[in-house]
Each structure stands twice: as C-alpha cells, then as structure tokens.
Amino acid sequence: MVDEKRILRLLRSVTDDISVLQAEAAADSHRRSDALWLRGIKYTFITAIEACVDAGQHICASEGWGPPADNGDVMRLLHTHGVLAEPTARAMRMAVGFRNVLVHEYVEVDDEIVLRRLTDLGDLRRFVEEIIQCVT
C-alpha cells in the first residue's frame, strides 16, 4: 500500500527545490559570480531528482512492480503502469542520468548543461503533478 504521507512529503521536497531553482534562474551576474552559487544549483538538482526517484521507488515497491533494474528503470515502470505519461517518464530518465553525472562525474560536468537545465524545470513539475494524481 502506497504511503500517501510519505509520497506527499517527498513531492513537497521536490516542489521546494523547484522553487529554489526557479528563483536562482533569475540570479544576477553578481550572485552567479559567488563560487558556491553553481555548486548550490547542482546540489539542489541532485536532491530534487533523488526525491523523485525515492517517490517512484516507494510506489513501485508498494505496488509490487519491481524491483527496478536501476533508478532510470523506476521511471519506465511508472510509465508502464500508467502513473507517468511517456514524455514525462522519458524526461525523468534523462534527469536521472543528469543526476548520475552530477554525483559520479562531478569533475567533468559541463556547467553550460546545468545552466540550460535551470531554465526548463518542466520535467520535475510534470513528475510532481502526475504522481499527485496517482496517489490522491
């Protein structure tokens, strides 16, 4: 049985991270020149995407749809079982890959990619909306 409170708590975390990222997308050049600014953006992406994975893992486990082969597979399973639309599942698989690069290949991250992702947070928003529809 899906723990609705747990899922909503995770989605609140994602929503809070989206708000931070959206606010920082408008940061001026002075703020962006702070050595910690981009590091904070990267960490916020990591926590937002990780919370999405955690919510998906919980749903898959609760419904007996797993175990997923990896974190990206969580999104495939959510689509297969009608929780996520195909475009959202595809975008979130890419987001999981982005998170993996940020976590495991952080030395080689192309900061321009991070900045581009900062201007389009729609995949995270759609994930939250579609999961809410599923659990409420």
PDB file of N, CA and C in Angstrom, residues 5-104:
ATOM      1  N   LYS A   5       1.305   9.895   2.778  1.00  0.00           N
ATOM      2  CA  LYS A   5       2.024  10.953   3.503  1.00  0.00           C
ATOM      3  C   LYS A   5       3.495  10.994   3.107  1.00  0.00           C
ATOM      4  N   ARG A   6       4.087   9.832   2.958  1.00  0.00           N
ATOM      5  CA  ARG A   6       5.496   9.770   2.563  1.00  0.00           C
ATOM      6  C   ARG A   6       5.695  10.357   1.166  1.00  0.00           C
ATOM      7  N   ILE A   7       4.816   9.971   0.243  1.00  0.00           N
ATOM      8  CA  ILE A   7       4.913  10.465  -1.129  1.00  0.00           C
ATOM      9  C   ILE A   7       4.717  11.983  -1.151  1.00  0.00           C
ATOM     10  N   LEU A   8       3.725  12.467  -0.456  1.00  0.00           N
ATOM     11  CA  LEU A   8       3.471  13.912  -0.441  1.00  0.00           C
ATOM     12  C   LEU A   8       4.630  14.680   0.202  1.00  0.00           C
ATOM     13  N   ARG A   9       5.252  14.108   1.211  1.00  0.00           N
ATOM     14  CA  ARG A   9       6.428  14.741   1.837  1.00  0.00           C
ATOM     15  C   ARG A   9       7.579  14.826   0.832  1.00  0.00           C
ATOM     16  N   LEU A  10       7.804  13.753   0.082  1.00  0.00           N
ATOM     17  CA  LEU A  10       8.852  13.758  -0.940  1.00  0.00           C
ATOM     18  C   LEU A  10       8.538  14.765  -2.048  1.00  0.00           C
ATOM     19  N   LEU A  11       7.279  14.808  -2.468  1.00  0.00           N
ATOM     20  CA  LEU A  11       6.893  15.740  -3.518  1.00  0.00           C
ATOM     21  C   LEU A  11       6.987  17.186  -3.041  1.00  0.00           C
ATOM     22  N   ARG A  12       6.734  17.428  -1.773  1.00  0.00           N
ATOM     23  CA  ARG A  12       6.904  18.770  -1.202  1.00  0.00           C
ATOM     24  C   ARG A  12       8.374  19.166  -1.285  1.00  0.00           C
ATOM     25  N   SER A  13       9.249  18.233  -1.009  1.00  0.00           N
ATOM     26  CA  SER A  13      10.683  18.495  -1.117  1.00  0.00           C
ATOM     27  C   SER A  13      11.068  18.858  -2.558  1.00  0.00           C
ATOM     28  N   VAL A  14      10.529  18.111  -3.514  1.00  0.00           N
ATOM     29  CA  VAL A  14      10.799  18.410  -4.929  1.00  0.00           C
ATOM     30  C   VAL A  14      10.273  19.797  -5.270  1.00  0.00           C
ATOM     31  N   THR A  15       9.060  20.097  -4.838  1.00  0.00           N
ATOM     32  CA  THR A  15       8.461  21.397  -5.116  1.00  0.00           C
ATOM     33  C   THR A  15       9.284  22.528  -4.507  1.00  0.00           C
ATOM     34  N   ASP A  16       9.774  22.324  -3.299  1.00  0.00           N
ATOM     35  CA  ASP A  16      10.629  23.330  -2.668  1.00  0.00           C
ATOM     36  C   ASP A  16      11.917  23.526  -3.470  1.00  0.00           C
ATOM     37  N   ASP A  17      12.501  22.419  -3.934  1.00  0.00           N
ATOM     38  CA  ASP A  17      13.717  22.515  -4.748  1.00  0.00           C
ATOM     39  C   ASP A  17      13.438  23.222  -6.075  1.00  0.00           C
ATOM     40  N   ILE A  18      12.302  22.946  -6.684  1.00  0.00           N
ATOM     41  CA  ILE A  18      11.925  23.628  -7.923  1.00  0.00           C
ATOM     42  C   ILE A  18      11.833  25.135  -7.675  1.00  0.00           C
ATOM     43  N   SER A  19      11.237  25.520  -6.559  1.00  0.00           N
ATOM     44  CA  SER A  19      11.122  26.948  -6.234  1.00  0.00           C
ATOM     45  C   SER A  19      12.486  27.598  -6.092  1.00  0.00           C
ATOM     46  N   VAL A  20      13.408  26.907  -5.441  1.00  0.00           N
ATOM     47  CA  VAL A  20      14.766  27.429  -5.294  1.00  0.00           C
ATOM     48  C   VAL A  20      15.420  27.573  -6.665  1.00  0.00           C
ATOM     49  N   LEU A  21      15.327  26.530  -7.474  1.00  0.00           N
ATOM     50  CA  LEU A  21      15.939  26.569  -8.810  1.00  0.00           C
ATOM     51  C   LEU A  21      15.325  27.668  -9.667  1.00  0.00           C
ATOM     52  N   GLN A  22      14.018  27.816  -9.599  1.00  0.00           N
ATOM     53  CA  GLN A  22      13.342  28.844 -10.382  1.00  0.00           C
ATOM     54  C   GLN A  22      13.813  30.233  -9.943  1.00  0.00           C
ATOM     55  N   ALA A  23      13.923  30.454  -8.656  1.00  0.00           N
ATOM     56  CA  ALA A  23      14.396  31.749  -8.162  1.00  0.00           C
ATOM     57  C   ALA A  23      15.836  32.003  -8.607  1.00  0.00           C
ATOM     58  N   GLU A  24      16.663  30.974  -8.535  1.00  0.00           N
ATOM     59  CA  GLU A  24      18.073  31.133  -8.903  1.00  0.00           C
ATOM     60  C   GLU A  24      18.271  31.276 -10.408  1.00  0.00           C
ATOM     61  N   ALA A  25      17.320  30.833 -11.204  1.00  0.00           N
ATOM     62  CA  ALA A  25      17.420  31.020 -12.651  1.00  0.00           C
ATOM     63  C   ALA A  25      17.452  32.502 -12.999  1.00  0.00           C
ATOM     64  N   ALA A  26      16.881  33.320 -12.137  1.00  0.00           N
ATOM     65  CA  ALA A  26      16.836  34.766 -12.360  1.00  0.00           C
ATOM     66  C   ALA A  26      17.986  35.502 -11.653  1.00  0.00           C
ATOM     67  N   ALA A  27      18.920  34.766 -11.096  1.00  0.00           N
ATOM     68  CA  ALA A  27      20.018  35.393 -10.352  1.00  0.00           C
ATOM     69  C   ALA A  27      20.839  36.305 -11.259  1.00  0.00           C
ATOM     70  N   ASP A  28      21.248  37.426 -10.698  1.00  0.00           N
ATOM     71  CA  ASP A  28      22.059  38.368 -11.475  1.00  0.00           C
ATOM     72  C   ASP A  28      23.516  37.902 -11.526  1.00  0.00           C
ATOM     73  N   SER A  29      24.309  38.591 -12.322  1.00  0.00           N
ATOM     74  CA  SER A  29      25.704  38.180 -12.525  1.00  0.00           C
ATOM     75  C   SER A  29      26.516  38.253 -11.238  1.00  0.00           C
ATOM     76  N   HIS A  30      26.182  39.193 -10.367  1.00  0.00           N
ATOM     77  CA  HIS A  30      26.901  39.278  -9.088  1.00  0.00           C
ATOM     78  C   HIS A  30      26.671  38.013  -8.261  1.00  0.00           C
ATOM     79  N   ARG A  31      25.418  37.611  -8.159  1.00  0.00           N
ATOM     80  CA  ARG A  31      25.104  36.382  -7.395  1.00  0.00           C
ATOM     81  C   ARG A  31      25.758  35.170  -8.042  1.00  0.00           C
ATOM     82  N   ARG A  32      25.686  35.086  -9.364  1.00  0.00           N
ATOM     83  CA  ARG A  32      26.265  33.951 -10.070  1.00  0.00           C
ATOM     84  C   ARG A  32      27.782  33.895  -9.953  1.00  0.00           C
ATOM     85  N   SER A  33      28.407  35.008  -9.638  1.00  0.00           N
ATOM     86  CA  SER A  33      29.869  35.018  -9.503  1.00  0.00           C
ATOM     87  C   SER A  33      30.340  34.406  -8.186  1.00  0.00           C
ATOM     88  N   ASP A  34      29.418  34.186  -7.258  1.00  0.00           N
ATOM     89  CA  ASP A  34      29.753  33.538  -5.987  1.00  0.00           C
ATOM     90  C   ASP A  34      30.186  32.099  -6.281  1.00  0.00           C
ATOM     91  N   ALA A  35      31.330  31.710  -5.753  1.00  0.00           N
ATOM     92  CA  ALA A  35      31.885  30.370  -6.018  1.00  0.00           C
ATOM     93  C   ALA A  35      30.944  29.239  -5.590  1.00  0.00           C
ATOM     94  N   LEU A  36      30.073  29.518  -4.638  1.00  0.00           N
ATOM     95  CA  LEU A  36      29.160  28.470  -4.157  1.00  0.00           C
ATOM     96  C   LEU A  36      27.836  28.437  -4.912  1.00  0.00           C
ATOM     97  N   TRP A  37      27.564  29.445  -5.736  1.00  0.00           N
ATOM     98  CA  TRP A  37      26.258  29.520  -6.403  1.00  0.00           C
ATOM     99  C   TRP A  37      26.009  28.289  -7.276  1.00  0.00           C
ATOM    100  N   LEU A  38      26.896  28.010  -8.206  1.00  0.00           N
ATOM    101  CA  LEU A  38      26.680  26.880  -9.112  1.00  0.00           C
ATOM    102  C   LEU A  38      26.708  25.552  -8.362  1.00  0.00           C
ATOM    103  N   ARG A  39      27.538  25.455  -7.360  1.00  0.00           N
ATOM    104  CA  ARG A  39      27.560  24.229  -6.546  1.00  0.00           C
ATOM    105  C   ARG A  39      26.217  24.018  -5.860  1.00  0.00           C
ATOM    106  N   GLY A  40      25.618  25.098  -5.394  1.00  0.00           N
ATOM    107  CA  GLY A  40      24.295  25.003  -4.769  1.00  0.00           C
ATOM    108  C   GLY A  40      23.227  24.581  -5.761  1.00  0.00           C
ATOM    109  N   ILE A  41      23.322  25.095  -6.993  1.00  0.00           N
ATOM    110  CA  ILE A  41      22.375  24.706  -8.041  1.00  0.00           C
ATOM    111  C   ILE A  41      22.491  23.207  -8.305  1.00  0.00           C
ATOM    112  N   LYS A  42      23.721  22.744  -8.451  1.00  0.00           N
ATOM    113  CA  LYS A  42      23.932  21.315  -8.730  1.00  0.00           C
ATOM    114  C   LYS A  42      23.380  20.452  -7.602  1.00  0.00           C
ATOM    115  N   TYR A  43      23.652  20.831  -6.367  1.00  0.00           N
ATOM    116  CA  TYR A  43      23.164  20.052  -5.228  1.00  0.00           C
ATOM    117  C   TYR A  43      21.633  20.052  -5.180  1.00  0.00           C
ATOM    118  N   THR A  44      21.025  21.182  -5.496  1.00  0.00           N
ATOM    119  CA  THR A  44      19.564  21.254  -5.480  1.00  0.00           C
ATOM    120  C   THR A  44      18.964  20.362  -6.561  1.00  0.00           C
ATOM    121  N   PHE A  45      19.599  20.317  -7.728  1.00  0.00           N
ATOM    122  CA  PHE A  45      19.143  19.368  -8.750  1.00  0.00           C
ATOM    123  C   PHE A  45      19.257  17.933  -8.233  1.00  0.00           C
ATOM    124  N   ILE A  46      20.364  17.616  -7.600  1.00  0.00           N
ATOM    125  CA  ILE A  46      20.566  16.256  -7.078  1.00  0.00           C
ATOM    126  C   ILE A  46      19.455  15.887  -6.103  1.00  0.00           C
ATOM    127  N   THR A  47      19.169  16.777  -5.140  1.00  0.00           N
ATOM    128  CA  THR A  47      18.160  16.436  -4.129  1.00  0.00           C
ATOM    129  C   THR A  47      16.764  16.361  -4.731  1.00  0.00           C
ATOM    130  N   ALA A  48      16.466  17.222  -5.702  1.00  0.00           N
ATOM    131  CA  ALA A  48      15.141  17.173  -6.338  1.00  0.00           C
ATOM    132  C   ALA A  48      14.951  15.859  -7.083  1.00  0.00           C
ATOM    133  N   ILE A  49      15.934  15.490  -7.878  1.00  0.00           N
ATOM    134  CA  ILE A  49      15.818  14.267  -8.677  1.00  0.00           C
ATOM    135  C   ILE A  49      15.833  13.035  -7.773  1.00  0.00           C
ATOM    136  N   GLU A  50      16.645  13.069  -6.745  1.00  0.00           N
ATOM    137  CA  GLU A  50      16.697  11.937  -5.809  1.00  0.00           C
ATOM    138  C   GLU A  50      15.353  11.741  -5.107  1.00  0.00           C
ATOM    139  N   ALA A  51      14.691  12.824  -4.748  1.00  0.00           N
ATOM    140  CA  ALA A  51      13.368  12.712  -4.117  1.00  0.00           C
ATOM    141  C   ALA A  51      12.351  12.120  -5.104  1.00  0.00           C
ATOM    142  N   CYS A  52      12.468  12.462  -6.385  1.00  0.00           N
ATOM    143  CA  CYS A  52      11.591  11.863  -7.403  1.00  0.00           C
ATOM    144  C   CYS A  52      11.829  10.352  -7.477  1.00  0.00           C
ATOM    145  N   VAL A  53      13.087   9.971  -7.488  1.00  0.00           N
ATOM    146  CA  VAL A  53      13.430   8.541  -7.530  1.00  0.00           C
ATOM    147  C   VAL A  53      12.894   7.840  -6.288  1.00  0.00           C
ATOM    148  N   ASP A  54      13.076   8.456  -5.128  1.00  0.00           N
ATOM    149  CA  ASP A  54      12.591   7.848  -3.885  1.00  0.00           C
ATOM    150  C   ASP A  54      11.079   7.645  -3.921  1.00  0.00           C
ATOM    151  N   ALA A  55      10.359   8.654  -4.414  1.00  0.00           N
ATOM    152  CA  ALA A  55       8.903   8.520  -4.517  1.00  0.00           C
ATOM    153  C   ALA A  55       8.545   7.393  -5.478  1.00  0.00           C
ATOM    154  N   GLY A  56       9.214   7.359  -6.611  1.00  0.00           N
ATOM    155  CA  GLY A  56       8.953   6.294  -7.585  1.00  0.00           C
ATOM    156  C   GLY A  56       9.295   4.919  -7.052  1.00  0.00           C
ATOM    157  N   GLN A  57      10.422   4.803  -6.377  1.00  0.00           N
ATOM    158  CA  GLN A  57      10.820   3.513  -5.777  1.00  0.00           C
ATOM    159  C   GLN A  57       9.757   3.039  -4.786  1.00  0.00           C
ATOM    160  N   HIS A  58       9.260   3.968  -3.971  1.00  0.00           N
ATOM    161  CA  HIS A  58       8.246   3.598  -2.982  1.00  0.00           C
ATOM    162  C   HIS A  58       6.970   3.092  -3.665  1.00  0.00           C
ATOM    163  N   ILE A  59       6.543   3.798  -4.694  1.00  0.00           N
ATOM    164  CA  ILE A  59       5.333   3.369  -5.411  1.00  0.00           C
ATOM    165  C   ILE A  59       5.549   1.996  -6.042  1.00  0.00           C
ATOM    166  N   CYS A  60       6.675   1.813  -6.718  1.00  0.00           N
ATOM    167  CA  CYS A  60       6.966   0.521  -7.369  1.00  0.00           C
ATOM    168  C   CYS A  60       6.995  -0.612  -6.345  1.00  0.00           C
ATOM    169  N   ALA A  61       7.645  -0.376  -5.211  1.00  0.00           N
ATOM    170  CA  ALA A  61       7.729  -1.411  -4.177  1.00  0.00           C
ATOM    171  C   ALA A  61       6.356  -1.696  -3.574  1.00  0.00           C
ATOM    172  N   SER A  62       5.620  -0.636  -3.272  1.00  0.00           N
ATOM    173  CA  SER A  62       4.302  -0.800  -2.654  1.00  0.00           C
ATOM    174  C   SER A  62       3.330  -1.539  -3.556  1.00  0.00           C
ATOM    175  N   GLU A  63       3.446  -1.318  -4.851  1.00  0.00           N
ATOM    176  CA  GLU A  63       2.536  -1.937  -5.812  1.00  0.00           C
ATOM    177  C   GLU A  63       3.054  -3.274  -6.333  1.00  0.00           C
ATOM    178  N   GLY A  64       4.260  -3.660  -5.936  1.00  0.00           N
ATOM    179  CA  GLY A  64       4.821  -4.930  -6.378  1.00  0.00           C
ATOM    180  C   GLY A  64       5.279  -4.923  -7.823  1.00  0.00           C
ATOM    181  N   TRP A  65       5.735  -3.779  -8.327  1.00  0.00           N
ATOM    182  CA  TRP A  65       6.143  -3.649  -9.728  1.00  0.00           C
ATOM    183  C   TRP A  65       7.641  -3.804  -9.941  1.00  0.00           C
ATOM    184  N   GLY A  66       8.343  -4.233  -8.965  1.00  0.00           N
ATOM    185  CA  GLY A  66       9.804  -4.208  -9.107  1.00  0.00           C
ATOM    186  C   GLY A  66      10.402  -5.545  -8.801  1.00  0.00           C
ATOM    187  N   PRO A  67      11.673  -5.513  -8.516  1.00  0.00           N
ATOM    188  CA  PRO A  67      12.462  -4.295  -8.321  1.00  0.00           C
ATOM    189  C   PRO A  67      12.931  -3.721  -9.655  1.00  0.00           C
ATOM    190  N   PRO A  68      13.021  -2.383  -9.714  1.00  0.00           N
ATOM    191  CA  PRO A  68      13.562  -1.759 -10.918  1.00  0.00           C
ATOM    192  C   PRO A  68      15.030  -2.128 -11.088  1.00  0.00           C
ATOM    193  N   ALA A  69      15.484  -2.197 -12.331  1.00  0.00           N
ATOM    194  CA  ALA A  69      16.879  -2.540 -12.605  1.00  0.00           C
ATOM    195  C   ALA A  69      17.826  -1.452 -12.118  1.00  0.00           C
ATOM    196  N   ASP A  70      17.386  -0.200 -12.176  1.00  0.00           N
ATOM    197  CA  ASP A  70      18.191   0.941 -11.728  1.00  0.00           C
ATOM    198  C   ASP A  70      17.239   2.120 -11.533  1.00  0.00           C
ATOM    199  N   ASN A  71      17.782   3.266 -11.162  1.00  0.00           N
ATOM    200  CA  ASN A  71      16.921   4.421 -10.888  1.00  0.00           C
ATOM    201  C   ASN A  71      16.166   4.896 -12.122  1.00  0.00           C
ATOM    202  N   GLY A  72      16.783   4.812 -13.279  1.00  0.00           N
ATOM    203  CA  GLY A  72      16.079   5.185 -14.500  1.00  0.00           C
ATOM    204  C   GLY A  72      14.917   4.252 -14.797  1.00  0.00           C
ATOM    205  N   ASP A  73      15.094   2.990 -14.439  1.00  0.00           N
ATOM    206  CA  ASP A  73      14.055   1.997 -14.674  1.00  0.00           C
ATOM    207  C   ASP A  73      12.818   2.267 -13.824  1.00  0.00           C
ATOM    208  N   VAL A  74      12.981   2.960 -12.719  1.00  0.00           N
ATOM    209  CA  VAL A  74      11.832   3.354 -11.896  1.00  0.00           C
ATOM    210  C   VAL A  74      10.838   4.133 -12.758  1.00  0.00           C
ATOM    211  N   MET A  75      11.378   5.054 -13.546  1.00  0.00           N
ATOM    212  CA  MET A  75      10.515   5.895 -14.373  1.00  0.00           C
ATOM    213  C   MET A  75       9.829   5.080 -15.465  1.00  0.00           C
ATOM    214  N   ARG A  76      10.533   4.105 -16.023  1.00  0.00           N
ATOM    215  CA  ARG A  76       9.926   3.219 -17.022  1.00  0.00           C
ATOM    216  C   ARG A  76       8.779   2.444 -16.405  1.00  0.00           C
ATOM    217  N   LEU A  77       8.999   1.898 -15.226  1.00  0.00           N
ATOM    218  CA  LEU A  77       7.942   1.137 -14.554  1.00  0.00           C
ATOM    219  C   LEU A  77       6.740   2.019 -14.231  1.00  0.00           C
ATOM    220  N   LEU A  78       6.985   3.241 -13.805  1.00  0.00           N
ATOM    221  CA  LEU A  78       5.871   4.149 -13.519  1.00  0.00           C
ATOM    222  C   LEU A  78       5.066   4.426 -14.786  1.00  0.00           C
ATOM    223  N   HIS A  79       5.732   4.525 -15.916  1.00  0.00           N
ATOM    224  CA  HIS A  79       5.017   4.712 -17.178  1.00  0.00           C
ATOM    225  C   HIS A  79       4.266   3.438 -17.566  1.00  0.00           C
ATOM    226  N   THR A  80       4.934   2.301 -17.471  1.00  0.00           N
ATOM    227  CA  THR A  80       4.320   1.022 -17.846  1.00  0.00           C
ATOM    228  C   THR A  80       3.019   0.786 -17.089  1.00  0.00           C
ATOM    229  N   HIS A  81       2.973   1.249 -15.846  1.00  0.00           N
ATOM    230  CA  HIS A  81       1.793   1.021 -15.011  1.00  0.00           C
ATOM    231  C   HIS A  81       0.853   2.227 -14.982  1.00  0.00           C
ATOM    232  N   GLY A  82       1.050   3.163 -15.918  1.00  0.00           N
ATOM    233  CA  GLY A  82       0.101   4.250 -16.090  1.00  0.00           C
ATOM    234  C   GLY A  82       0.214   5.410 -15.124  1.00  0.00           C
ATOM    235  N   VAL A  83       1.285   5.466 -14.368  1.00  0.00           N
ATOM    236  CA  VAL A  83       1.455   6.559 -13.416  1.00  0.00           C
ATOM    237  C   VAL A  83       2.014   7.798 -14.109  1.00  0.00           C
ATOM    238  N   LEU A  84       3.009   7.607 -14.963  1.00  0.00           N
ATOM    239  CA  LEU A  84       3.626   8.715 -15.694  1.00  0.00           C
ATOM    240  C   LEU A  84       3.303   8.606 -17.174  1.00  0.00           C
ATOM    241  N   ALA A  85       3.071   9.743 -17.802  1.00  0.00           N
ATOM    242  CA  ALA A  85       2.944   9.788 -19.259  1.00  0.00           C
ATOM    243  C   ALA A  85       4.308   9.477 -19.865  1.00  0.00           C
ATOM    244  N   GLU A  86       4.305   8.969 -21.084  1.00  0.00           N
ATOM    245  CA  GLU A  86       5.567   8.587 -21.728  1.00  0.00           C
ATOM    246  C   GLU A  86       6.560   9.741 -21.816  1.00  0.00           C
ATOM    247  N   PRO A  87       6.144  10.952 -22.207  1.00  0.00           N
ATOM    248  CA  PRO A  87       7.124  12.047 -22.270  1.00  0.00           C
ATOM    249  C   PRO A  87       7.729  12.382 -20.902  1.00  0.00           C
ATOM    250  N   THR A  88       6.925  12.289 -19.871  1.00  0.00           N
ATOM    251  CA  THR A  88       7.426  12.566 -18.520  1.00  0.00           C
ATOM    252  C   THR A  88       8.400  11.485 -18.095  1.00  0.00           C
ATOM    253  N   ALA A  89       8.056  10.232 -18.339  1.00  0.00           N
ATOM    254  CA  ALA A  89       8.952   9.129 -17.978  1.00  0.00           C
ATOM    255  C   ALA A  89      10.283   9.254 -18.718  1.00  0.00           C
ATOM    256  N   ARG A  90      10.222   9.585 -19.992  1.00  0.00           N
ATOM    257  CA  ARG A  90      11.453   9.741 -20.791  1.00  0.00           C
ATOM    258  C   ARG A  90      12.302  10.897 -20.244  1.00  0.00           C
ATOM    259  N   ALA A  91      11.656  12.025 -19.986  1.00  0.00           N
ATOM    260  CA  ALA A  91      12.377  13.184 -19.457  1.00  0.00           C
ATOM    261  C   ALA A  91      12.980  12.891 -18.089  1.00  0.00           C
ATOM    262  N   MET A  92      12.250  12.143 -17.274  1.00  0.00           N
ATOM    263  CA  MET A  92      12.761  11.832 -15.935  1.00  0.00           C
ATOM    264  C   MET A  92      13.894  10.808 -15.990  1.00  0.00           C
ATOM    265  N   ARG A  93      13.866   9.919 -16.967  1.00  0.00           N
ATOM    266  CA  ARG A  93      15.023   9.013 -17.146  1.00  0.00           C
ATOM    267  C   ARG A  93      16.259   9.833 -17.482  1.00  0.00           C
ATOM    268  N   MET A  94      16.073  10.849 -18.310  1.00  0.00           N
ATOM    269  CA  MET A  94      17.189  11.733 -18.641  1.00  0.00           C
ATOM    270  C   MET A  94      17.629  12.526 -17.402  1.00  0.00           C
ATOM    271  N   ALA A  95      16.672  12.951 -16.587  1.00  0.00           N
ATOM    272  CA  ALA A  95      17.002  13.667 -15.354  1.00  0.00           C
ATOM    273  C   ALA A  95      17.816  12.781 -14.414  1.00  0.00           C
ATOM    274  N   VAL A  96      17.457  11.508 -14.342  1.00  0.00           N
ATOM    275  CA  VAL A  96      18.217  10.566 -13.515  1.00  0.00           C
ATOM    276  C   VAL A  96      19.645  10.447 -14.036  1.00  0.00           C
ATOM    277  N   GLY A  97      19.802  10.392 -15.345  1.00  0.00           N
ATOM    278  CA  GLY A  97      21.144  10.365 -15.927  1.00  0.00           C
ATOM    279  C   GLY A  97      21.918  11.624 -15.595  1.00  0.00           C
ATOM    280  N   PHE A  98      21.245  12.771 -15.651  1.00  0.00           N
ATOM    281  CA  PHE A  98      21.858  14.047 -15.283  1.00  0.00           C
ATOM    282  C   PHE A  98      22.308  14.019 -13.829  1.00  0.00           C
ATOM    283  N   ARG A  99      21.453  13.514 -12.953  1.00  0.00           N
ATOM    284  CA  ARG A  99      21.802  13.385 -11.534  1.00  0.00           C
ATOM    285  C   ARG A  99      23.027  12.490 -11.356  1.00  0.00           C
ATOM    286  N   ASN A 100      23.078  11.389 -12.106  1.00  0.00           N
ATOM    287  CA  ASN A 100      24.223  10.481 -12.005  1.00  0.00           C
ATOM    288  C   ASN A 100      25.517  11.174 -12.404  1.00  0.00           C
ATOM    289  N   VAL A 101      25.455  11.988 -13.444  1.00  0.00           N
ATOM    290  CA  VAL A 101      26.642  12.738 -13.861  1.00  0.00           C
ATOM    291  C   VAL A 101      27.052  13.713 -12.758  1.00  0.00           C
ATOM    292  N   LEU A 102      26.076  14.417 -12.192  1.00  0.00           N
ATOM    293  CA  LEU A 102      26.388  15.369 -11.123  1.00  0.00           C
ATOM    294  C   LEU A 102      27.032  14.682  -9.919  1.00  0.00           C
ATOM    295  N   VAL A 103      26.553  13.494  -9.596  1.00  0.00           N
ATOM    296  CA  VAL A 103      27.048  12.787  -8.408  1.00  0.00           C
ATOM    297  C   VAL A 103      28.364  12.057  -8.676  1.00  0.00           C
ATOM    298  N   HIS A 104      28.453  11.367  -9.796  1.00  0.00           N
ATOM    299  CA  HIS A 104      29.580  10.461 -10.022  1.00  0.00           C
ATOM    300  C   HIS A 104      30.662  11.011 -10.936  1.00  0.00           C
TER     301      HIS A 104
END
